[in-house]
PDB file of C-alpha atoms in Angstrom:
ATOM      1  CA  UNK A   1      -2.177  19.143 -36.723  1.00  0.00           C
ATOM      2  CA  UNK A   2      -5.993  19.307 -35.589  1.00  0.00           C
ATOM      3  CA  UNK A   3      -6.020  15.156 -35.716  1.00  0.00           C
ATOM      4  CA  UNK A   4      -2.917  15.167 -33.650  1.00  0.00           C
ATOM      5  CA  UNK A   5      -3.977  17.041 -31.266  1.00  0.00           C
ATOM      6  CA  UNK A   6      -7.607  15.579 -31.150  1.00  0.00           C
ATOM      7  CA  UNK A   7      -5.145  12.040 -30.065  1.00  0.00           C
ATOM      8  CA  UNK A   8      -3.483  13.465 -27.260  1.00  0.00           C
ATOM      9  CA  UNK A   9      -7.077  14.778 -26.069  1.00  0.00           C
ATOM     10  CA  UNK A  10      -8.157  11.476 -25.694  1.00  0.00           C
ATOM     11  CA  UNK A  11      -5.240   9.953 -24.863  1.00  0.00           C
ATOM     12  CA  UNK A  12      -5.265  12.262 -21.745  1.00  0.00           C
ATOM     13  CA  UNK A  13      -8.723  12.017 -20.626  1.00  0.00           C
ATOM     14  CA  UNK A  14      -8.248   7.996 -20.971  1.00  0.00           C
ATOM     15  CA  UNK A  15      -7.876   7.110 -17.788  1.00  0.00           C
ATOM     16  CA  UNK A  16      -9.212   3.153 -18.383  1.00  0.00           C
ATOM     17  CA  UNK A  17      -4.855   1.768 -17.965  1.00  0.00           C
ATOM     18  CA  UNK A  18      -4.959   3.318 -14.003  1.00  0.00           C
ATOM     19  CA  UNK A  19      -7.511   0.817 -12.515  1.00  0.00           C
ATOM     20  CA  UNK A  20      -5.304  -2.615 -13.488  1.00  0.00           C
ATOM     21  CA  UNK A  21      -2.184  -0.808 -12.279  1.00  0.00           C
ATOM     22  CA  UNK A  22      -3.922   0.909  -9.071  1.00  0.00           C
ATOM     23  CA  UNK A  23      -5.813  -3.012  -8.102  1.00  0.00           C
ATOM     24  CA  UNK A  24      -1.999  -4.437  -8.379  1.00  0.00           C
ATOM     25  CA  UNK A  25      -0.484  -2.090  -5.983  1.00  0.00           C
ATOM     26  CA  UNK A  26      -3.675  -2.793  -3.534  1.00  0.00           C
ATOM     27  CA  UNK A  27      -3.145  -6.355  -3.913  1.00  0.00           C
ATOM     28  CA  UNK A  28       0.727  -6.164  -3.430  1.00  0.00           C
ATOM     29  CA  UNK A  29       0.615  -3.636  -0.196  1.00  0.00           C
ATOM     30  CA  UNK A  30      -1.876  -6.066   1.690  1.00  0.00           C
ATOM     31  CA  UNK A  31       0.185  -9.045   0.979  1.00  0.00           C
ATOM     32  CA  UNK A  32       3.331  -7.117   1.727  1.00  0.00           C
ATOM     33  CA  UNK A  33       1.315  -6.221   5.123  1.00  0.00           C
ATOM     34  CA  UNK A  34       0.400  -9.591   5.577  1.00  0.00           C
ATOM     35  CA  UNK A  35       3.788 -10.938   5.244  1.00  0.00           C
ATOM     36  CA  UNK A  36       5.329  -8.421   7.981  1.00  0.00           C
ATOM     37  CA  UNK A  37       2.748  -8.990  10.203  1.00  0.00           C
ATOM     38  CA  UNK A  38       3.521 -12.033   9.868  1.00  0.00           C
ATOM     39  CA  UNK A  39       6.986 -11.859  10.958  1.00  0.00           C
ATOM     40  CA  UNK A  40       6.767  -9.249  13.246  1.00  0.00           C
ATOM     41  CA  UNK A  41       3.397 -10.152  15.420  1.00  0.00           C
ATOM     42  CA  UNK A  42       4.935 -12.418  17.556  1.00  0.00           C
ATOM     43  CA  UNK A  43       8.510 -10.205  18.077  1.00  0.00           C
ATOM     44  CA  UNK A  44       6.272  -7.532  18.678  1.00  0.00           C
ATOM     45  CA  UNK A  45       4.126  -8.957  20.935  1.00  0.00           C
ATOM     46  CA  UNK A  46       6.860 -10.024  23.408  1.00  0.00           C
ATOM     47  CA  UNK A  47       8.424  -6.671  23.266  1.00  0.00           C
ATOM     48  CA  UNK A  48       5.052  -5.269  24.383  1.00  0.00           C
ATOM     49  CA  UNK A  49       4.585  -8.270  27.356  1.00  0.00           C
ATOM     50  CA  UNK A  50       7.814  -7.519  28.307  1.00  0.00           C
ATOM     51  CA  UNK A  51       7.316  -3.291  28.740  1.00  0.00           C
ATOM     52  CA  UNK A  52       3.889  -4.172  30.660  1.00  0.00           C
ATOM     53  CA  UNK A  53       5.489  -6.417  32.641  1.00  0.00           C
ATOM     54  CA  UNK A  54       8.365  -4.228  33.806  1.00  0.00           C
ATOM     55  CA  UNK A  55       5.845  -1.235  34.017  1.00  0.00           C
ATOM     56  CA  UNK A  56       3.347  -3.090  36.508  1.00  0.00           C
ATOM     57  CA  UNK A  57       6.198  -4.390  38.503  1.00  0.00           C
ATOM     58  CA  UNK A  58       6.698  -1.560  40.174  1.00  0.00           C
TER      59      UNK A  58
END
């Protein structure tokens, strides 16, 4: 029971699997970001030109 429980010790304090999977998700969220901002710059953009423009015409 002792050796068993020595594993799970080790297994817990092992935290050497979390950098791989915590790099992907980086990697993934700046592309997804890239991607959107992408897409959406430009829409966005000419929703904001359009707000200033009917703000300062009055």
């Amino acid at each position: 029971m002792s050796q068993r429980s020595g594993l799970v010790r080790r297994a817990l304090r092992d935290e050497s699997g979390d950098v791989p999977g915590w790099v992907l998700i980086t990697i993934m969220t700046a592309g997804l970001v890239i991607i959107i901002w992408g897409l959406a710059g430009p829409a966005l953009s000419n929703v904001f030109e359009q707000a200033i423009s009917r703000v300062t015409s009055f």
